[in-house]
Structure formats: structure tokens, C-alpha cells
């Protein structure tokens, strides 16, 4: 896989670029975390009430 | 030259609920009957040419013919060319034949919409509180699995052993983008050792090659039932995959598999040997490895990760595309888009898989399950995480966790809506679907490769459709428009 090895050798410069962009990255990271928090709030509301019973009763026989 | 990659996808859905004590066969029948009664006239399936016991390695399993036909179960054909039926104890939707991965996404999504509409119709039929719930996943977390199978048209001239040889390393490793993700593991002896894995199905495969689909499942299935001219074609039946909710995952699963098959047909991979020492073990090793970096032993002594193997195939494909073109993967540059997205996803997996949370099922599921686990300080074996895993796949929009995610789309809502009732225009599914739309009451039964007409007077008349790429809109539109009755159609077809 000659081409692939070449790609891997190019990896270090990519990391440098990431470092320069760190402040924006952190901001983005916080935004992502806030989005996940909102999503988890929503999930909390719709999640099956009795998780243990729901998981236990979910039985599916006779599949391929 | 590689032949056009006509393909289809079939999904067995998990099912709960229904009237009285839960009976999955009765519930599946009620679900499909409710849909058909409300939305379309019933046309049954024709079993004449089915032979699931024929083996691609060149023999028929003893006692396998005639096939096990459960004709009392609901089995119907839809005007979009799909088959909608009860298979074993599950409702199953088999898409019509398509010519591109993008079309597969549209018709797979249309199938989900049909199941959603079926649930609503079943509740009206059975009464409130008796509702049926459908899940698009592959495991009940107790060791029972049900499949999402893909079908690809392959040139019969390619020796089956060659297909197997080159497909196994690809199929074992494609779960890094095609996996639907699972909390925990169901493989014997693995309980408690796996927190989260890439694939729903990897726990259930025990053989490299074989005919089975329900026991000792093989990585490459040998069912030789071409549903077309068996002198020219085979239908490769891939039983390994997960049912995806992510459109990008479905798109890549079908698109990249088609591309790899085209390369095998054109002998493009002949000099590349990625043979794995132990494919069945490798399948689980890849599925359990969230770092994507664990090496797999190759027969030639090299050690490559799943990601390395996918890159090796991708680089071959890039050269193949450059020199041969990818016309066989679809009409509108579909193949180039598959190649582009494949590369982009592999790059994302290499740098940071979490950047693909809006594209791949396993990443999307991991993000919410792990986020929930951290928020509530739960251990990985907490029932709430298992419940989230199941509920990710719940098809009810108001309960589905997947539907709350902002995932990238391949299809548009309008295309999916149309595909619920209209067939693809560029395969024989067009002829099947259009005849059903116009003359359902004169069609006694349908099958992938034939339509059987009942004109009331004559014996039943079978119209064979052995060529998947005949019977398209370009072939039959003017013929169908010029016929006022099915009798006229049969007369003009000379059958």
C-alpha cells in the first residue's frame, strides 16, 4: 500500500494545524457539549420508564 | 467489464405488542394486513421459482427442495415493487431492485415510512393500547438475531471461490463505517468484557462460508438463487450487515460493497492479497475495538488494522475509478460520490471518529449512550444504557432516539414519499410496480422474476422477467400507456 504509507507520513503537519486552531476548537468543543446536553435532556424525557422491564421483555426469536 | 450493480436490501424488523399475549407472528401479520387493507389492493407472492437450498458452490442441499414455504403467512407485493411479508416471526420489507446506493437509501427509507404507517394502521385496526411497535435493529440483546440482507447482481463468469476470497477481508472490516453499534456483547463467554461494540451482528457469526442464515451464520452466504437468468448472473446474498438508520451508513455499505464487487469482476484486486488468518475471530476483534487500531493477522504475515484494510481497498478503488470509470455503480456519478464519501469517512475514523457522529450509526449511538452514562455516573451494564440501545432503533418518531439526532441525509423527504408507492424507473421493478398500480385485480401473484396474470377465462398467464434491467420505464412506458387492459398487454407481449 505505497499510497497509504505516504498519507501516514503526512500526518504530523496536520497535527500542527490543529494546535494553531486550538482556541476556536475549544469554543467548538463547548458548543458540541451544549448540544449534547440538550439532546440528553430530551432523551431523558422519552426514555422507557422502566428500563429494566423493557429490556427484559424485549425478546425476538426466529430471525435469520 | 463489470456488470451494472443491480442491488436490493431486505430488513427483518423487531416487533413488540399487538392484541393479547404477545405473539410475534400474529403481530407481524396484523401489521402488514392493516397496511395493505388501508393503502393498497392485495397481491400475493408467487413461490414457483424459489430455491433457497441451492448452493453457489454447486450443489443442492438434500431435502431442501421444495423450499419451506409458509404460504399461510402474509406475503404481499407493493406498488413500489417491494415485497412486504412475514418472515419467520418478523415483518420484513425487501426493497425493489435498484441501480445505485443512493436509490437503495431512498427505498430503504421508504420501507421505514411504510412500517411507520403500518403501526398507525394496526392501532386503528386493533384499538388503542393494542399498538404494535417496530424496531429496525438486529438483536434482542439475549442472543437472538435477525437480519438485514443485501443482494447484488454479479457476473456468473466470476468463480464463486474468487468472490469469497476477496470479499471476506472487506466484509470483516466494513463494520468500521457500517456498524450500527451495540452496548455490550452477546457472544458466548464475552459477557461483561465488552462495553460497547461497532456492530449489532458480529456476535452471531461462526463460519466463513456456508448456506445457513439462522444457525452457524457464515460471513459469506452461498445461497444460489439468482432470481434472474442463472446462466448470466448470480445474486450475491450478503447476510452479515447491520440494519442502519443512518443514511450515510446505508449508502456506504451498499455503494462500497458494489464497488468492491465491480473490482473483483474486473480482476482489479487479483494482485492484492488481504486474506485474514482467522476471519471469524477478526470480525469480533474489529467490532470490539473502538480504537480501530488493533492489528489483524494476514496470511502473508503482515499485521493490518481494519482501517488499514479499508484504506488498501480504497486506494485500489481510486486507481480503478481513474482508469476504468464507475459507470456500473449508477447513472449520475453515483460511483464517484461513493468513492469520495468512503475516503472522507475513513479519514474521519483515522483522525477522530466522533467527528462522524452525524454520519455513522455506531458513532451517533456511542455519543449519546456514553454522554448519558457520564451524566448519570452509570456503569456500562446499567439497564438504562441497554434500553437506550434498543430505543435508538424504535421506528416510532415520538420514541425513536435516532430521530432526535441531526444526521446528514442522502435522500430528500419528497423522494422517500414518492418511493413508498412508485417503483424505481430503471429496473424491472418498474414493470412490476406499474402493472400492480393499474391491474392489481388481474394479477394472481408476483415474484422477483415474474408476474402471473389471471384474466378470469384462460389459465393463469406468467410473464417472465429474467433480466433485471429490462422492464424499465424506457422499455415499457409507451407499451403500458398503449394498453387499456391486461389482456391487451399480454397480447402485445405475445405471452
Coordinates of C-alpha atoms in Angstrom, one line a residue:
Chain A
X1 CA 0.0 0.0 0.0
X2 CA 2.5 2.6 -1.0
X3 CA 0.0 5.5 -1.3
X4 CA -1.4 4.9 2.2
X5 CA 2.1 4.9 3.7
X6 CA 2.7 8.3 2.1
X7 CA -0.6 9.6 3.6
X8 CA 0.6 8.5 7.0
X9 CA 3.9 10.3 6.7
X10 CA 1.9 13.5 6.1
X11 CA 0.2 13.2 9.4
X12 CA 2.5 15.4 11.6
X13 CA 1.8 18.7 9.7
X14 CA -1.9 18.1 10.2
X15 CA -1.5 18.0 13.9
X16 CA 0.4 21.3 13.9
X17 CA -2.5 23.0 12.2
X18 CA -4.9 21.6 14.8
X19 CA -2.7 23.2 17.5
X20 CA -2.9 26.7 15.9
X21 CA -6.7 26.4 15.8
X22 CA -6.9 25.4 19.4
X23 CA -8.9 28.4 20.7
X24 CA -11.6 28.1 18.0
X25 CA -11.5 24.3 18.7
X26 CA -12.3 24.8 22.4
X27 CA -15.2 27.1 21.5
X28 CA -16.5 24.5 19.1
X29 CA -16.0 21.8 21.8
X30 CA -18.1 23.7 24.2
X31 CA -20.8 24.2 21.6
X32 CA -20.8 20.4 20.9
X33 CA -21.1 19.7 24.6
X34 CA -24.0 22.1 25.0
X35 CA -25.7 20.4 22.1
X36 CA -25.2 17.0 23.6
X37 CA -26.6 18.3 26.9
X38 CA -29.8 19.5 25.3
X39 CA -30.1 16.2 23.5
X40 CA -29.6 14.2 26.7
X41 CA -32.3 16.3 28.3
X42 CA -34.7 15.4 25.5
X43 CA -33.7 11.7 25.7
X44 CA -34.4 11.7 29.4
X45 CA -38.0 12.7 28.7
X46 CA -38.7 9.9 26.1
X47 CA -36.7 7.1 27.6
X48 CA -38.8 4.0 28.5
X49 CA -40.0 4.4 32.1
X50 CA -38.9 1.0 33.4
X51 CA -35.7 0.3 31.6
X52 CA -35.1 -3.0 33.3
X53 CA -38.5 -4.4 32.4
X54 CA -38.4 -3.0 28.9
X55 CA -35.0 -4.6 28.2
X56 CA -36.1 -7.9 29.8
X57 CA -39.4 -8.1 27.8
X58 CA -37.7 -7.4 24.5
X59 CA -37.4 -10.9 23.1
X60 CA -37.2 -11.6 19.4
X61 CA -37.0 -15.2 18.3
X62 CA -37.0 -16.8 14.9
X63 CA -34.8 -14.4 12.9
X64 CA -32.3 -15.0 10.1
Chain B
X1 CA -16.2 -5.2 -17.8
X2 CA -18.1 -5.2 -14.5
X3 CA -21.8 -5.6 -15.0
X4 CA -24.2 -2.9 -13.6
X5 CA -24.6 -3.5 -9.9
X6 CA -28.3 -4.0 -9.6
X7 CA -29.0 -4.3 -5.8
X8 CA -31.6 -4.6 -3.2
X9 CA -31.9 -4.6 0.6
X10 CA -34.2 -6.5 2.9
X11 CA -34.8 -5.9 6.6
X12 CA -36.3 -8.1 9.2
X13 CA -37.8 -5.8 11.9
X14 CA -38.0 -6.4 15.6
X15 CA -41.6 -6.4 16.8
X16 CA -43.5 -5.9 20.1
X17 CA -47.1 -5.6 21.2
X18 CA -50.3 -6.4 19.4
X19 CA -53.6 -7.9 20.7
X20 CA -53.5 -10.2 23.7
X21 CA -50.4 -12.1 24.7
X22 CA -47.5 -11.1 22.5
X23 CA -47.3 -13.4 19.5
X24 CA -44.8 -12.1 17.0
X25 CA -46.2 -14.0 14.0
X26 CA -49.8 -12.8 14.7
X27 CA -48.5 -9.2 15.4
X28 CA -46.4 -9.2 12.2
X29 CA -49.5 -10.4 10.2
X30 CA -51.7 -7.8 11.8
X31 CA -49.2 -5.1 11.0
X32 CA -48.9 -5.9 7.3
X33 CA -52.6 -6.7 6.9
X34 CA -53.5 -3.4 8.4
X35 CA -51.3 -1.6 5.9
X36 CA -52.4 -3.5 2.9
X37 CA -56.1 -3.2 3.8
X38 CA -55.8 0.6 4.2
X39 CA -53.4 1.5 1.4
X40 CA -53.4 -1.0 -1.4
X41 CA -55.0 -3.9 -3.0
X42 CA -53.6 -7.3 -2.0
X43 CA -51.4 -9.3 -4.5
X44 CA -49.8 -12.4 -3.2
X45 CA -46.3 -13.7 -3.7
X46 CA -45.5 -16.5 -6.2
X47 CA -43.2 -19.2 -4.8
X48 CA -42.8 -21.1 -8.1
X49 CA -39.1 -20.3 -8.7
X50 CA -37.8 -20.1 -5.1
X51 CA -35.0 -22.5 -4.3
X52 CA -33.2 -21.2 -1.2
X53 CA -31.5 -24.6 -0.8
X54 CA -29.3 -24.2 -3.9
X55 CA -25.7 -23.6 -3.0
X56 CA -23.4 -21.4 -5.0
X57 CA -20.6 -23.9 -4.6
X58 CA -22.5 -26.1 -7.0
X59 CA -24.8 -28.4 -5.1
X60 CA -28.3 -28.5 -3.7
X61 CA -28.8 -29.3 0.0
X62 CA -30.5 -32.6 0.4
X63 CA -34.2 -32.3 1.4
X64 CA -34.1 -28.6 0.7
X65 CA -36.4 -28.6 -2.3
X66 CA -39.2 -27.8 -2.4
X67 CA -38.4 -24.8 -0.2
X68 CA -40.0 -24.3 3.1
X69 CA -43.0 -22.2 2.1
X70 CA -45.2 -20.8 4.8
X71 CA -47.9 -19.7 2.4
X72 CA -50.4 -19.1 5.1
X73 CA -48.4 -16.2 6.3
X74 CA -49.0 -12.7 4.9
X75 CA -47.0 -12.1 1.8
X76 CA -47.6 -9.2 -0.5
X77 CA -46.1 -7.1 -3.2
X78 CA -46.3 -3.3 -3.1
X79 CA -46.8 -0.9 -6.0
X80 CA -43.2 0.4 -5.4
X81 CA -42.0 -3.0 -6.5
X82 CA -41.1 -4.1 -2.9
X83 CA -42.1 -7.3 -1.1
X84 CA -43.7 -6.9 2.3
X85 CA -44.3 -10.1 4.3
X86 CA -43.9 -12.1 7.4
X87 CA -40.6 -14.0 7.5
X88 CA -40.4 -16.5 10.4
X89 CA -41.5 -14.3 13.3
X90 CA -40.7 -10.9 11.9
X91 CA -42.2 -8.4 9.5
X92 CA -39.8 -8.0 6.5
X93 CA -39.5 -5.4 3.8
X94 CA -37.5 -6.2 0.7
X95 CA -36.7 -3.2 -1.4
X96 CA -37.3 -3.3 -5.2
X97 CA -34.3 -3.7 -7.4
X98 CA -32.2 -0.5 -7.7
X99 CA -29.2 0.6 -9.7
X100 CA -27.4 2.8 -7.2
X101 CA -26.6 3.1 -3.5
X102 CA -28.5 6.4 -3.5
X103 CA -31.7 4.7 -4.8
X104 CA -31.2 2.0 -2.1
X105 CA -31.2 4.7 0.6
X106 CA -34.4 6.2 -0.8
X107 CA -36.2 2.8 -1.0
X108 CA -34.9 1.6 2.4
X109 CA -36.2 4.9 3.9
X110 CA -39.5 4.4 2.1
X111 CA -39.6 1.0 3.8
X112 CA -39.3 2.6 7.2
X113 CA -42.1 5.0 6.4
X114 CA -44.3 2.1 5.3
X115 CA -43.6 0.4 8.7
X116 CA -44.5 3.6 10.5
X117 CA -47.7 3.9 8.5
X118 CA -48.4 0.2 9.2
X119 CA -48.1 0.8 13.0
X120 CA -50.6 3.6 12.8
X121 CA -53.0 1.4 10.7
X122 CA -52.6 -1.5 13.1
X123 CA -53.5 0.6 16.1
X124 CA -56.7 1.8 14.3
X125 CA -57.5 -1.9 13.5
X126 CA -56.7 -3.4 16.9
X127 CA -57.7 -0.5 19.0
X128 CA -55.8 1.9 21.3
X129 CA -53.5 0.2 23.8
X130 CA -53.0 -2.8 21.4
X131 CA -50.5 -1.0 19.3
X132 CA -47.6 -2.7 17.6
X133 CA -44.1 -1.3 17.9
X134 CA -41.4 -2.0 15.3
X135 CA -37.6 -1.7 15.8
X136 CA -35.0 -1.5 13.0
X137 CA -32.2 -3.4 14.7
X138 CA -30.7 -6.9 14.6
X139 CA -30.6 -8.2 18.1
X140 CA -32.7 -8.6 21.2
X141 CA -29.6 -8.5 23.5
X142 CA -30.3 -12.1 24.6
X143 CA -28.6 -13.9 21.8
X144 CA -31.4 -13.8 19.2
X145 CA -30.5 -12.0 16.0
X146 CA -32.5 -11.1 12.8
X147 CA -31.0 -9.8 9.6
X148 CA -30.6 -7.0 7.2
X149 CA -29.5 -8.7 4.0
X150 CA -28.2 -7.1 0.8
X151 CA -28.3 -8.6 -2.7
X152 CA -26.0 -7.7 -5.6
X153 CA -26.1 -8.8 -9.2
X154 CA -22.8 -10.4 -10.1
X155 CA -21.5 -11.8 -13.3
X156 CA -21.8 -15.6 -13.3
X157 CA -18.5 -15.9 -15.0
X158 CA -16.7 -14.9 -11.8
X159 CA -15.8 -18.1 -9.9
X160 CA -17.5 -18.1 -6.6
X161 CA -14.3 -19.0 -4.8
X162 CA -12.7 -15.9 -6.1
X163 CA -15.6 -13.8 -4.8
X164 CA -15.3 -15.4 -1.4
X165 CA -11.5 -14.9 -1.3
X166 CA -11.6 -11.2 -1.9
X167 CA -14.9 -10.4 -0.1
X168 CA -14.0 -11.7 3.3
X169 CA -11.4 -9.2 4.3
X170 CA -13.7 -6.4 3.0
X171 CA -16.8 -7.7 4.8
X172 CA -15.0 -8.3 8.1
X173 CA -13.7 -4.7 8.2
X174 CA -16.5 -2.7 6.7
X175 CA -18.3 -2.5 10.0
X176 CA -16.0 0.4 11.0
X177 CA -18.3 2.5 8.9
X178 CA -21.4 0.3 8.5
X179 CA -21.8 -0.9 12.1
X180 CA -25.0 0.2 13.9
X181 CA -23.3 -0.1 17.3
X182 CA -24.3 -2.2 20.4
X183 CA -24.0 -1.8 24.1
X184 CA -22.3 -4.9 25.5
X185 CA -21.9 -8.3 23.8
X186 CA -23.9 -11.5 23.2
X187 CA -21.1 -13.8 22.1
X188 CA -20.6 -16.8 24.4
X189 CA -18.0 -16.0 27.0
X190 CA -17.8 -12.3 26.2
X191 CA -20.4 -11.1 28.7
X192 CA -19.0 -8.3 30.8
X193 CA -15.8 -7.8 28.8
X194 CA -17.2 -5.5 26.1
X195 CA -18.8 -2.2 27.0
X196 CA -19.7 -1.1 23.5
X197 CA -19.0 -2.5 20.1
X198 CA -19.3 -1.3 16.5
X199 CA -21.6 -4.0 15.2
X200 CA -25.0 -5.5 16.0
X201 CA -24.3 -8.7 14.2
X202 CA -20.6 -9.6 14.7
X203 CA -21.5 -11.7 17.8
X204 CA -23.6 -14.1 15.7
X205 CA -21.2 -15.3 13.0
X206 CA -19.5 -18.6 13.4
X207 CA -18.3 -19.7 9.9
X208 CA -16.5 -18.3 6.9
X209 CA -18.7 -19.7 4.1
X210 CA -21.9 -21.6 4.1
X211 CA -25.6 -21.8 3.3
X212 CA -27.2 -21.2 6.7
X213 CA -28.8 -18.0 7.7
X214 CA -30.3 -18.8 11.1
X215 CA -27.7 -21.1 12.7
X216 CA -23.9 -21.1 12.4
X217 CA -24.2 -18.0 10.3
X218 CA -21.4 -17.6 7.7
X219 CA -19.6 -14.4 6.7
X220 CA -20.3 -15.2 3.0
X221 CA -23.6 -16.9 2.3
X222 CA -23.7 -19.3 -0.5
X223 CA -27.4 -19.3 -1.3
X224 CA -27.6 -19.6 -5.1
X225 CA -31.0 -18.3 -6.1
X226 CA -30.4 -15.8 -8.8
X227 CA -34.0 -14.6 -9.3
X228 CA -32.8 -13.8 -12.9
X229 CA -31.1 -15.6 -15.8
X230 CA -28.9 -18.0 -13.9
X231 CA -26.7 -18.6 -16.9
X232 CA -25.5 -15.0 -16.9
X233 CA -25.9 -13.8 -13.3
X234 CA -25.7 -14.7 -9.7
X235 CA -27.3 -12.9 -6.8
X236 CA -24.8 -12.4 -4.1
X237 CA -26.7 -12.6 -0.8
X238 CA -24.8 -10.7 2.0
X239 CA -26.2 -11.6 5.4
X240 CA -23.5 -10.0 7.6
X241 CA -24.7 -6.4 7.7
X242 CA -26.5 -4.4 10.4
X243 CA -29.7 -2.6 9.7
X244 CA -28.7 1.0 9.5
X245 CA -30.8 4.1 10.4
X246 CA -28.1 6.5 9.2
X247 CA -28.4 7.2 5.5
X248 CA -24.7 7.7 5.1
X249 CA -24.0 4.3 6.6
X250 CA -26.6 2.5 4.3
X251 CA -25.2 4.4 1.3
X252 CA -21.6 3.4 2.0
X253 CA -22.5 -0.2 3.0
X254 CA -24.2 -0.8 -0.4
X255 CA -22.1 1.6 -2.5
X256 CA -18.7 0.4 -1.3
X257 CA -19.7 -3.3 -1.5
X258 CA -20.9 -2.7 -5.1
X259 CA -17.6 -1.1 -5.9
X260 CA -15.5 -3.9 -4.4
X261 CA -17.6 -6.4 -6.4
X262 CA -17.0 -4.5 -9.6
X263 CA -13.3 -4.6 -8.9
X264 CA -13.4 -8.3 -8.3
X265 CA -15.3 -8.8 -11.6
X266 CA -12.7 -6.8 -13.5
X267 CA -9.8 -8.7 -11.8
X268 CA -8.6 -5.4 -10.3
X269 CA -7.8 -7.0 -7.0
X270 CA -6.1 -10.1 -8.3
X271 CA -2.6 -9.0 -7.1
X272 CA -3.8 -7.8 -3.7
X273 CA -4.0 -10.4 -1.1
X274 CA -5.6 -9.3 2.1
X275 CA -6.5 -12.8 3.3
X276 CA -7.0 -13.0 7.0
X277 CA -5.7 -15.8 9.1
X278 CA -8.9 -16.1 11.2
X279 CA -11.8 -14.1 9.7
X280 CA -14.5 -15.1 12.2
X281 CA -12.3 -14.1 15.2
X282 CA -11.2 -11.0 13.3
X283 CA -14.9 -10.0 12.8
X284 CA -15.3 -9.8 16.6
X285 CA -11.9 -8.3 17.2
X286 CA -12.8 -5.4 14.9
X287 CA -16.2 -5.0 16.3
X288 CA -14.9 -4.8 19.9
X289 CA -12.1 -2.4 19.1
X290 CA -13.2 1.2 19.5
X291 CA -9.6 2.4 18.9
X292 CA -9.9 1.0 15.3
X293 CA -6.2 0.3 15.6
X294 CA -5.8 -3.3 16.7
X295 CA -3.8 -5.3 14.1
X296 CA -5.3 -8.4 12.4
X297 CA -3.0 -11.3 11.2
X298 CA -2.9 -11.7 7.5
X299 CA -2.0 -14.9 5.8
X300 CA 1.1 -13.4 4.2
X301 CA 2.5 -12.4 7.7
X302 CA 1.5 -8.8 7.7
X303 CA -0.5 -7.2 10.5
X304 CA -3.0 -4.7 9.4
X305 CA -5.9 -3.0 11.3
X306 CA -9.4 -2.9 9.9
X307 CA -8.8 0.7 8.9
X308 CA -5.6 -0.3 7.1
X309 CA -7.5 -2.9 5.1
X310 CA -10.2 -0.4 4.2
X311 CA -7.6 2.1 3.1
X312 CA -5.8 -0.5 0.9
X313 CA -9.1 -1.3 -0.8
X314 CA -9.9 2.4 -1.1
X315 CA -6.6 3.2 -2.8
X316 CA -7.1 0.3 -5.3
X317 CA -10.6 1.7 -5.9
X318 CA -9.3 5.2 -6.6
X319 CA -7.0 3.8 -9.3
X320 CA -9.8 1.7 -10.6
X321 CA -12.1 4.7 -10.9
X322 CA -9.4 6.7 -12.7
X323 CA -8.7 4.0 -15.2
X324 CA -12.0 2.2 -15.7
X325 CA -14.6 4.6 -14.5
X326 CA -17.5 3.7 -12.2
X327 CA -20.5 3.7 -14.6
X328 CA -21.6 0.3 -13.3
X329 CA -22.4 1.9 -9.9
X330 CA -25.2 4.1 -11.1
X331 CA -26.4 6.6 -13.6
X332 CA -25.5 10.0 -12.3
X333 CA -21.9 9.9 -11.0
X334 CA -23.1 7.8 -8.0
X335 CA -19.9 5.8 -8.0
X336 CA -17.6 8.8 -7.8
X337 CA -19.7 10.1 -4.8
X338 CA -19.4 6.7 -3.1
X339 CA -15.7 6.8 -3.5
X340 CA -15.4 10.4 -2.2
X341 CA -17.5 9.7 0.8
X342 CA -15.7 6.4 1.6
X343 CA -12.4 8.3 1.7
X344 CA -13.8 11.1 3.7
X345 CA -15.2 8.7 6.3
X346 CA -12.0 6.7 6.5
X347 CA -10.1 10.0 7.2
X348 CA -12.6 10.9 9.9
X349 CA -12.3 7.5 11.5
X350 CA -8.5 7.9 11.4
X351 CA -8.3 11.3 13.0
X352 CA -11.3 11.3 15.4
X353 CA -14.3 9.1 14.9
X354 CA -16.5 11.4 17.0
X355 CA -16.4 13.9 14.1
X356 CA -18.6 11.4 12.3
X357 CA -21.4 11.5 14.9
X358 CA -23.8 13.0 12.3
X359 CA -22.9 10.3 9.7
X360 CA -22.4 6.9 11.2
X361 CA -24.8 4.9 13.4
X362 CA -22.2 3.4 15.8
X363 CA -20.6 6.8 16.5
X364 CA -24.0 8.5 16.9
X365 CA -25.2 5.9 19.3
X366 CA -21.9 5.8 21.2
X367 CA -22.0 9.6 21.7
X368 CA -25.5 9.6 23.3
X369 CA -25.0 6.4 25.3
X370 CA -21.6 7.4 26.6
X371 CA -22.8 11.0 27.3
X372 CA -25.8 9.7 29.3
X373 CA -23.5 7.3 31.2
X374 CA -21.2 10.1 32.2
X375 CA -24.1 12.5 33.1
X376 CA -25.7 9.9 35.5
X377 CA -22.5 8.2 36.5
X378 CA -23.7 4.8 35.4
X379 CA -21.8 1.6 34.8
X380 CA -21.8 0.1 31.4
X381 CA -24.1 -2.8 32.4
X382 CA -26.8 -0.4 33.6
X383 CA -30.3 -1.3 32.1
X384 CA -30.8 2.3 31.1
X385 CA -27.9 2.1 28.6
X386 CA -29.3 -1.2 27.2
X387 CA -32.7 0.5 26.9
X388 CA -31.2 3.4 25.0
X389 CA -29.5 0.9 22.7
X390 CA -32.9 -0.6 21.8
X391 CA -34.7 2.7 21.7
X392 CA -32.2 4.1 19.3
X393 CA -33.9 1.8 16.7
X394 CA -37.6 2.3 17.7
X395 CA -39.3 3.4 14.5
X396 CA -42.0 5.5 16.2
X397 CA -40.9 9.1 15.6
X398 CA -42.1 10.2 19.0
X399 CA -40.0 7.5 20.8
X400 CA -37.0 7.0 18.4
X401 CA -33.7 8.3 19.8
X402 CA -32.2 8.3 16.3
X403 CA -34.9 10.6 15.0
X404 CA -33.7 13.2 17.6
X405 CA -30.3 13.4 16.0
X406 CA -29.3 15.9 13.4
X407 CA -27.9 13.3 10.9
X408 CA -26.7 14.0 7.4
X409 CA -29.1 13.0 4.6
X410 CA -28.6 11.4 1.3
X411 CA -32.3 11.4 0.3
X412 CA -34.9 14.1 0.4
X413 CA -38.3 13.7 2.1
X414 CA -40.1 14.1 -1.3
X415 CA -38.1 11.3 -2.8
X416 CA -38.9 9.0 0.1
X417 CA -42.6 9.9 0.0
X418 CA -42.7 9.1 -3.7
X419 CA -40.8 5.8 -3.3
X420 CA -43.5 4.5 -0.9
X421 CA -45.8 3.9 -3.9
X422 CA -43.7 4.5 -7.1
X423 CA -41.2 1.9 -8.3
X424 CA -37.6 2.7 -9.5
X425 CA -37.7 3.7 -13.2
X426 CA -34.6 1.9 -14.2
X427 CA -35.1 -1.8 -13.3
X428 CA -37.7 -4.5 -13.9
X429 CA -39.3 -3.3 -10.6
X430 CA -40.9 -0.6 -12.8
X431 CA -42.9 -3.1 -14.8
X432 CA -43.9 -5.0 -11.6
X433 CA -45.0 -1.8 -9.8
X434 CA -46.8 -0.2 -12.7
X435 CA -48.8 -3.4 -13.5
X436 CA -49.7 -3.6 -9.9
X437 CA -50.8 0.1 -9.9
X438 CA -53.0 -0.4 -12.9
X439 CA -54.3 -4.0 -12.8
X440 CA -53.9 -5.5 -9.4
X441 CA -57.2 -7.3 -9.6
X442 CA -55.9 -9.2 -12.6
X443 CA -52.6 -10.2 -11.1
X444 CA -52.8 -13.5 -9.3
X445 CA -49.2 -13.4 -7.9
X446 CA -45.9 -11.7 -8.3
X447 CA -42.3 -12.6 -7.8
X448 CA -38.9 -11.0 -8.4
X449 CA -38.6 -12.6 -11.9
X450 CA -42.3 -13.0 -13.0
X451 CA -45.8 -11.7 -12.9
X452 CA -48.8 -14.1 -13.0
X453 CA -51.9 -12.7 -14.6
X454 CA -55.4 -14.1 -14.0
X455 CA -57.7 -12.8 -16.8
X456 CA -60.7 -14.8 -15.5
X457 CA -61.1 -17.0 -18.5
X458 CA -57.8 -18.5 -19.6
X459 CA -55.4 -20.5 -17.5
X460 CA -53.1 -18.2 -15.5
X461 CA -50.5 -16.5 -17.6
X462 CA -47.0 -16.0 -16.4
X463 CA -44.8 -13.1 -17.7
X464 CA -41.2 -13.9 -17.0
X465 CA -38.8 -11.1 -16.1
X466 CA -35.4 -12.8 -16.1
X467 CA -33.4 -9.6 -17.0
X468 CA -33.2 -7.2 -14.0
X469 CA -32.5 -4.3 -16.4
X470 CA -35.4 -4.9 -18.7
X471 CA -39.0 -3.7 -18.0
X472 CA -37.7 -0.2 -17.2
X473 CA -39.6 3.0 -17.9
X474 CA -37.6 3.4 -21.1
X475 CA -38.6 -0.1 -22.2
X476 CA -42.3 -0.3 -21.2
X477 CA -43.8 3.1 -20.7
X478 CA -45.2 3.5 -24.2
X479 CA -46.3 -0.1 -24.2
X480 CA -48.2 0.3 -20.9
X481 CA -49.7 3.6 -22.0
X482 CA -51.0 2.0 -25.2
X483 CA -52.8 -0.8 -23.4
X484 CA -56.3 -0.4 -21.9
X485 CA -56.5 -3.8 -20.3
X486 CA -54.2 -6.6 -19.0
X487 CA -55.5 -8.8 -21.8
X488 CA -54.2 -6.2 -24.3
X489 CA -50.9 -6.1 -22.6
X490 CA -50.5 -9.9 -22.7
X491 CA -51.5 -9.9 -26.3
X492 CA -48.8 -7.3 -27.2
X493 CA -46.2 -9.1 -25.1
X494 CA -47.1 -12.3 -27.0
X495 CA -47.2 -14.3 -23.8

